[in-house]
Tab-separated table of C-alpha atoms in Angstrom:
chain	number	residue	atom	x	y	z
A	1	UNK	CA	-44.148	14.796	3.132
A	2	UNK	CA	-43.100	11.719	1.240
A	3	UNK	CA	-41.914	12.184	-2.304
A	4	UNK	CA	-39.954	10.179	-4.833
A	5	UNK	CA	-39.139	11.651	-8.241
A	6	UNK	CA	-37.964	9.887	-11.363
A	7	UNK	CA	-37.959	10.923	-15.012
A	8	UNK	CA	-41.058	9.650	-16.786
A	9	UNK	CA	-39.421	8.288	-19.920
A	10	UNK	CA	-35.974	7.662	-21.357
A	11	UNK	CA	-34.778	6.283	-24.660
A	12	UNK	CA	-31.439	4.641	-25.354
A	13	UNK	CA	-29.786	2.515	-28.001
A	14	UNK	CA	-28.969	-1.172	-27.791
A	15	UNK	CA	-25.430	-1.660	-26.449
A	16	UNK	CA	-25.319	1.771	-24.810
A	17	UNK	CA	-25.243	2.801	-21.132
A	18	UNK	CA	-28.152	4.579	-19.468
A	19	UNK	CA	-28.470	6.206	-16.053
A	20	UNK	CA	-31.874	6.526	-14.398
A	21	UNK	CA	-32.005	9.027	-11.555
A	22	UNK	CA	-34.174	9.030	-8.454
A	23	UNK	CA	-34.494	11.706	-5.797
A	24	UNK	CA	-36.395	11.181	-2.597
A	25	UNK	CA	-37.704	12.959	0.465
A	26	UNK	CA	-39.055	10.623	3.114
A	27	UNK	CA	-39.514	10.650	6.854
A	28	UNK	CA	-37.000	8.009	7.798
A	29	UNK	CA	-34.811	5.932	5.526
A	30	UNK	CA	-33.902	2.286	5.689
A	31	UNK	CA	-32.764	1.515	2.178
A	32	UNK	CA	-33.485	2.298	-1.447
A	33	UNK	CA	-34.550	-0.393	-3.899
A	34	UNK	CA	-34.712	-0.609	-7.659
A	35	UNK	CA	-37.231	-2.823	-9.411
A	36	UNK	CA	-37.803	-3.652	-13.061
A	37	UNK	CA	-41.379	-3.967	-14.268
A	38	UNK	CA	-42.326	-5.137	-17.742
A	39	UNK	CA	-45.730	-4.040	-19.011
A	40	UNK	CA	-48.521	-6.031	-17.377
A	41	UNK	CA	-46.145	-7.908	-15.094
A	42	UNK	CA	-45.080	-7.659	-11.471
A	43	UNK	CA	-41.992	-5.749	-10.347
A	44	UNK	CA	-38.818	-7.799	-9.930
A	45	UNK	CA	-36.032	-6.792	-7.561
A	46	UNK	CA	-32.823	-5.485	-9.147
A	47	UNK	CA	-30.673	-3.749	-6.577
A	48	UNK	CA	-30.543	-2.319	-3.080
A	49	UNK	CA	-28.522	0.410	-1.312
A	50	UNK	CA	-28.613	1.318	2.339
A	51	UNK	CA	-25.142	2.893	2.630
A	52	UNK	CA	-23.624	5.555	0.397
A	53	UNK	CA	-21.771	4.311	-2.624
A	54	UNK	CA	-22.041	2.020	-5.581
A	55	UNK	CA	-23.444	-1.508	-5.659
A	56	UNK	CA	-22.653	-3.539	-8.780
A	57	UNK	CA	-24.582	-6.555	-9.990
A	58	UNK	CA	-23.551	-7.642	-13.439
A	59	UNK	CA	-24.890	-5.183	-16.030
A	60	UNK	CA	-26.756	-3.255	-13.337
A	61	UNK	CA	-25.263	-0.895	-10.760
A	62	UNK	CA	-26.960	1.376	-8.262
A	63	UNK	CA	-25.565	4.381	-6.431
A	64	UNK	CA	-26.800	6.133	-3.305
A	65	UNK	CA	-26.063	9.474	-1.647
A	66	UNK	CA	-28.130	9.745	1.524
A	67	UNK	CA	-27.074	13.351	2.230
A	68	UNK	CA	-28.406	14.385	-1.185
A	69	UNK	CA	-31.459	12.117	-1.173
A	70	UNK	CA	-30.305	10.795	-4.520
A	71	UNK	CA	-29.824	7.480	-6.243
A	72	UNK	CA	-29.252	6.268	-9.745
A	73	UNK	CA	-29.517	2.969	-11.553
A	74	UNK	CA	-26.916	2.370	-14.243
A	75	UNK	CA	-27.626	-0.137	-16.984
A	76	UNK	CA	-24.727	-1.177	-19.197
A	77	UNK	CA	-24.654	-3.006	-22.535
A	78	UNK	CA	-28.330	-2.362	-23.045
A	79	UNK	CA	-30.405	-5.131	-24.579
A	80	UNK	CA	-33.849	-4.952	-26.154
A	81	UNK	CA	-35.260	-6.948	-23.234
A	82	UNK	CA	-34.258	-4.090	-20.899
A	83	UNK	CA	-37.187	-2.078	-22.274
A	84	UNK	CA	-39.350	-1.812	-19.156
A	85	UNK	CA	-40.302	0.521	-16.331
A	86	UNK	CA	-37.759	0.992	-13.555
A	87	UNK	CA	-39.199	1.747	-10.147
A	88	UNK	CA	-37.331	3.406	-7.314
A	89	UNK	CA	-38.649	2.568	-3.836
A	90	UNK	CA	-37.617	3.712	-0.372
A	91	UNK	CA	-38.099	1.737	2.822
A	92	UNK	CA	-39.095	4.141	5.547
A	93	UNK	CA	-37.064	3.709	8.704
A	94	UNK	CA	-38.799	2.019	11.602
A	95	UNK	CA	-41.571	0.653	9.395
A	96	UNK	CA	-42.152	-2.107	6.914
A	97	UNK	CA	-43.518	0.379	4.401
A	98	UNK	CA	-42.048	1.105	1.002
A	99	UNK	CA	-42.817	4.230	-0.981
A	100	UNK	CA	-42.584	3.870	-4.743
A	101	UNK	CA	-41.833	6.376	-7.446
A	102	UNK	CA	-44.016	6.359	-10.553
A	103	UNK	CA	-41.274	4.644	-12.506
A	104	UNK	CA	-39.158	5.502	-15.528
A	105	UNK	CA	-40.209	3.898	-18.812
A	106	UNK	CA	-37.073	2.938	-20.694
A	107	UNK	CA	-37.228	2.231	-24.413
A	108	UNK	CA	-34.243	0.488	-25.943
A	109	UNK	CA	-33.955	1.011	-29.686
A	110	UNK	CA	-32.102	-1.218	-32.110
B	1	UNK	CA	-39.109	-22.588	-6.331
B	2	UNK	CA	-40.237	-20.516	-3.379
B	3	UNK	CA	-42.532	-17.813	-4.610
B	4	UNK	CA	-45.519	-15.541	-4.240
B	5	UNK	CA	-48.593	-16.784	-6.085
B	6	UNK	CA	-51.647	-14.731	-6.896
B	7	UNK	CA	-54.929	-16.083	-8.138
B	8	UNK	CA	-56.529	-15.437	-10.466
B	9	UNK	CA	-54.300	-13.560	-12.940
B	10	UNK	CA	-57.361	-11.892	-14.448
B	11	UNK	CA	-60.628	-11.224	-12.666
B	12	UNK	CA	-63.751	-9.690	-14.107
B	13	UNK	CA	-66.563	-8.651	-11.813
B	14	UNK	CA	-69.697	-6.575	-12.033
B	15	UNK	CA	-70.110	-3.136	-10.570
B	16	UNK	CA	-71.026	-3.570	-6.900
B	17	UNK	CA	-70.465	-7.343	-6.808
B	18	UNK	CA	-68.024	-8.425	-4.059
B	19	UNK	CA	-64.777	-9.955	-5.212
B	20	UNK	CA	-61.895	-11.660	-3.411
B	21	UNK	CA	-58.312	-11.839	-4.621
B	22	UNK	CA	-55.923	-14.330	-3.109
B	23	UNK	CA	-52.214	-14.510	-2.480
B	24	UNK	CA	-50.055	-17.293	-1.110
B	25	UNK	CA	-46.347	-17.489	-0.378
B	26	UNK	CA	-43.836	-20.220	0.256
B	27	UNK	CA	-41.096	-17.839	1.434
B	28	UNK	CA	-42.275	-17.892	5.062
B	29	UNK	CA	-41.973	-14.109	5.194
B	30	UNK	CA	-43.510	-12.257	8.126
B	31	UNK	CA	-44.709	-9.269	6.155
B	32	UNK	CA	-47.320	-9.335	3.399
B	33	UNK	CA	-48.566	-6.372	1.396
B	34	UNK	CA	-51.357	-5.466	-0.971
B	35	UNK	CA	-50.770	-2.760	-3.556
B	36	UNK	CA	-53.059	-1.230	-6.149
B	37	UNK	CA	-51.385	-0.147	-9.369
B	38	UNK	CA	-53.091	1.753	-12.160
B	39	UNK	CA	-51.595	2.267	-15.583
B	40	UNK	CA	-48.386	4.339	-15.560
B	41	UNK	CA	-48.685	4.975	-11.827
B	42	UNK	CA	-46.679	3.920	-8.811
B	43	UNK	CA	-47.897	0.937	-6.811
B	44	UNK	CA	-50.089	2.331	-4.027
B	45	UNK	CA	-49.916	0.547	-0.686
B	46	UNK	CA	-53.363	-0.449	0.575
B	47	UNK	CA	-52.346	-2.325	3.716
B	48	UNK	CA	-49.765	-4.664	5.114
B	49	UNK	CA	-49.499	-7.346	7.768
B	50	UNK	CA	-46.634	-8.014	10.090
B	51	UNK	CA	-47.549	-11.552	11.078
B	52	UNK	CA	-51.196	-11.093	12.112
B	53	UNK	CA	-50.768	-7.428	12.961
B	54	UNK	CA	-52.832	-5.518	10.379
B	55	UNK	CA	-51.792	-2.029	9.210
B	56	UNK	CA	-54.205	-0.041	7.110
B	57	UNK	CA	-53.163	3.014	5.118
B	58	UNK	CA	-55.118	6.136	6.046
B	59	UNK	CA	-56.331	6.682	2.492
B	60	UNK	CA	-57.361	3.092	1.761
B	61	UNK	CA	-61.121	3.127	1.119
B	62	UNK	CA	-63.352	1.243	3.561
B	63	UNK	CA	-64.493	-0.773	0.568
B	64	UNK	CA	-61.199	-2.675	0.753
B	65	UNK	CA	-60.685	-5.290	3.442
B	66	UNK	CA	-58.039	-7.908	4.023
B	67	UNK	CA	-57.613	-11.202	5.844
B	68	UNK	CA	-54.533	-13.176	6.714
B	69	UNK	CA	-55.623	-16.504	8.208
B	70	UNK	CA	-52.062	-17.844	8.448
B	71	UNK	CA	-48.482	-17.005	7.428
B	72	UNK	CA	-48.894	-18.348	3.920
B	73	UNK	CA	-52.162	-16.805	2.779
B	74	UNK	CA	-53.543	-13.309	2.442
B	75	UNK	CA	-56.804	-12.152	0.841
B	76	UNK	CA	-58.027	-8.858	-0.521
B	77	UNK	CA	-61.799	-8.372	-0.376
B	78	UNK	CA	-63.427	-5.577	-2.324
B	79	UNK	CA	-66.934	-5.318	-0.949
B	80	UNK	CA	-68.602	-3.172	-3.592
B	81	UNK	CA	-66.266	-2.597	-6.522
B	82	UNK	CA	-66.629	0.625	-8.425
B	83	UNK	CA	-65.310	1.474	-11.872
B	84	UNK	CA	-62.397	3.298	-10.248
B	85	UNK	CA	-61.229	0.071	-8.640
B	86	UNK	CA	-60.216	-1.434	-11.969
B	87	UNK	CA	-56.460	-1.893	-11.609
B	88	UNK	CA	-53.642	-4.370	-11.165
B	89	UNK	CA	-53.508	-5.674	-7.592
B	90	UNK	CA	-50.081	-6.744	-6.441
B	91	UNK	CA	-49.295	-8.920	-3.464
B	92	UNK	CA	-45.779	-8.758	-2.051
B	93	UNK	CA	-43.851	-10.226	0.850
B	94	UNK	CA	-40.716	-9.294	2.696
B	95	UNK	CA	-38.701	-10.694	5.515
B	96	UNK	CA	-38.848	-8.641	8.706
B	97	UNK	CA	-35.391	-7.437	9.687
B	98	UNK	CA	-34.388	-4.847	12.244
B	99	UNK	CA	-31.054	-4.366	10.543
B	100	UNK	CA	-32.346	-2.834	7.378
B	101	UNK	CA	-34.894	-2.889	4.655
B	102	UNK	CA	-35.443	-6.131	2.842
B	103	UNK	CA	-36.406	-6.468	-0.822
B	104	UNK	CA	-40.009	-7.203	-1.559
B	105	UNK	CA	-40.997	-10.244	-3.562
B	106	UNK	CA	-44.023	-9.707	-5.771
B	107	UNK	CA	-46.600	-12.048	-7.167
B	108	UNK	CA	-47.573	-11.786	-10.825
B	109	UNK	CA	-50.558	-9.632	-9.910
B	110	UNK	CA	-54.298	-9.881	-10.523
B	111	UNK	CA	-55.714	-7.580	-13.153
B	112	UNK	CA	-59.231	-6.624	-12.070
B	113	UNK	CA	-61.808	-5.389	-14.559
B	114	UNK	CA	-65.197	-3.991	-13.582
B	115	UNK	CA	-68.180	-4.289	-15.902
């Protein structure tokens, strides 16, 4: 079956670092994507991994281990505006389909 | 800026009254998607187009139809909306690439309410 798991909620303090984990089981794999979604708005693309390892983009980094079916999104120097849901999505190999996790709601506290 | 535009942002319709949601893109992407997203849930893929090739998900209700008259436009028709169809509807595009997955670009969504 197809399954993507993320923690439902996380809380962190402004200026801190937070790691949001994602595990997946899909038939076929052609990349893992992280999106940020503020309440009532559309998802916006943050980061993408197709090979094992770490991808860094400013305050955001994403890591992938294909053998473990595992990824994480690392957010550094947290700001209040980072309070949002973070969605993990997998592109199934050989298709144009993306399977989304239910998202992790991150609350950043002052 | 190149983008994905959905109209309207908010749509209210009556139970059983047909409604059409629209999406346009200036990215010239081959692939267009419609997702349904309910509160605190993952976006659920309803269908997608690769160019004019239509792909329906097995669990998408027959009540939901789609049209893509050209590369730029895609429509979601809900023939007889029920209360359970109240949700955010997201349109997304991506570039087709054999080399690997491509990020999806989302419109702002249409929030549909059913009276």
